[in-house]
Amino acid sequence: MNAPVNLNKLLPTVDQRHLDHLEEEAIFILREVAAAFERPALLFSGGKDSCVVLRLAEKAFKQRVAGNEFKGKLPFPLVHVDTGHNFPEVIAFRDQRAAEMGERLIVAHMDESIRRGTVRLAHPLESRNGHQTVTLLEAIEEHRFDVLIGGARRDEEKARAKERIFSHRDSFGQWQPKEQRPELWNLFNTRIRPGEHFRAFPISNWTELDVWLYLARENIPLPSLYYAHERSIIRRKGLLVPLTEVTPLEPGEQVESATVRFRTVGDMTCTCPVESDAANASDIVAETLTVTVSERGATRMDDRTSDASMERRKKEGYF
């Protein structure tokens, strides 16, 4: 009665019609952003969520020529906060995609914030993930952005689930969860005072499974790190820590070689892979159908410090 089901047989029967609704909603939100704000920008890190938002933006504002080819320009630039500790494969992919699309890419470098003294590290190998807030807010002030489009989803983390689709930030770039604006019947209050801005999340109602179903359906390119590859790892505190120059071996630890993939990509000092043989998006869809831990819970060291770590950072101005 409860015989195991072969996922390869189950996958073709997964109903994907809901993706059309999610896509339509996201495109509507992107067009609302372009209509309501003067200086929008799209956060593009090269990660899977930002790649999905980028494809949705192409569908919203460009003309599809054939297959994955689109004609036209986006009405906003792409923005990335480079911590200096990002995976090289992801940075190379980011630059390649921006060049292929002919879009303007603005990179805010944390190393410049460190040189200015606005970011101070306790030690050279400290995780820079939380410090991105300062560099991001500096970029917002420099370019006078009044809204940033991001790829956050509500299933990522508890604090994400509290966020509105249009998230108001005060003149200090801070998020106040108790002062969020109602969003009834897709009516959005986008009024801001001088110095304030918004974060807009078109795929807020998507799940990790939805993202991978869409990536598979649309054949959207991703960095190779998302698929199975051999990597030297260290088993540390229940996670697989990639061996890099900023995550070196500690006393008493051993280096292993494992077949892994990344569920999310970010700062190398806090992003961990999972063991997997998934070689393409369809394989990952099958894996995602069985997972019981969110991608952040399974792969992010910095989010394990406390249940409120993400909410605290968001209040300070984080993505």
Coordinates of N, CA and C in Angstrom, one line a residue, residues 8 52 61 73 78 84 91-92 95 111 118 129 135 143 167 181 192 219 224 233-234 240-241 258 260 267 272 313 317:
N8 N 11.6 9.3 -10.9 CA 11.8 9.5 -12.3 C 10.4 9.3 -13.1
V52 N 16.2 33.7 -12.4 CA 14.8 33.6 -12.7 C 14.2 35.0 -12.8
F61 N 9.7 43.1 -20.4 CA 10.1 44.3 -21.1 C 10.8 44.2 -22.4
K73 N 16.0 46.4 -24.4 CA 16.8 46.7 -23.2 C 15.9 46.8 -22.0
L78 N 21.5 46.3 -13.8 CA 21.7 45.2 -12.9 C 22.8 45.6 -11.8
G84 N 34.0 40.1 -2.4 CA 35.4 39.8 -2.5 C 35.6 38.3 -2.1
I91 N 31.1 34.7 -10.2 CA 31.4 36.1 -10.7 C 31.7 36.0 -12.3
A92 N 32.3 35.0 -12.7 CA 32.5 34.8 -14.2 C 31.2 34.7 -14.9
D95 N 29.3 38.1 -15.0 CA 29.8 39.0 -16.1 C 29.5 38.6 -17.5
D111 N 35.4 45.6 -0.9 CA 36.8 46.0 -0.6 C 36.9 47.5 -0.6
T118 N 34.3 52.2 6.2 CA 32.8 52.0 6.6 C 32.5 50.6 6.9
N129 N 29.4 38.2 4.7 CA 28.0 38.2 4.2 C 27.1 39.3 4.9
T135 N 27.7 48.1 2.2 CA 28.1 48.4 0.8 C 26.9 48.6 -0.1
H143 N 23.9 55.9 -6.3 CA 23.2 55.9 -7.6 C 21.7 56.4 -7.4
S167 N 8.5 46.1 -0.1 CA 9.0 46.2 1.2 C 9.6 47.6 1.4
R181 N 3.2 48.0 5.0 CA 2.0 48.5 4.4 C 1.1 47.3 3.9
I192 N 7.0 57.2 -1.2 CA 8.1 57.3 -0.3 C 8.5 58.8 -0.1
N219 N 14.8 26.6 -19.5 CA 16.1 26.3 -19.9 C 17.0 27.5 -19.6
S224 N 27.9 26.6 -12.9 CA 28.1 25.2 -12.9 C 28.0 24.7 -11.4
I233 N 36.0 19.0 0.4 CA 35.1 19.5 1.4 C 35.7 19.1 2.8
I234 N 35.2 19.8 3.8 CA 35.5 19.5 5.2 C 34.2 19.4 6.0
L240 N 28.9 20.6 5.1 CA 30.0 20.3 4.2 C 30.6 21.7 3.8
V241 N 31.8 22.0 4.4 CA 32.4 23.3 4.1 C 33.4 23.1 3.0
A258 N 34.2 14.8 -2.4 CA 32.8 14.4 -2.5 C 32.1 15.0 -3.7
V260 N 29.2 16.9 -5.0 CA 28.3 17.8 -4.3 C 27.7 18.8 -5.3
D267 N 28.6 34.2 -0.2 CA 29.9 34.3 0.3 C 30.5 33.0 0.6
C272 N 27.6 26.5 2.0 CA 28.0 25.1 2.0 C 27.2 24.3 0.9
R313 N 19.4 41.2 10.6 CA 20.2 41.8 9.5 C 19.2 42.6 8.5
G317 N 19.1 46.6 7.1 CA 19.2 47.0 5.7 C 19.6 45.9 4.7

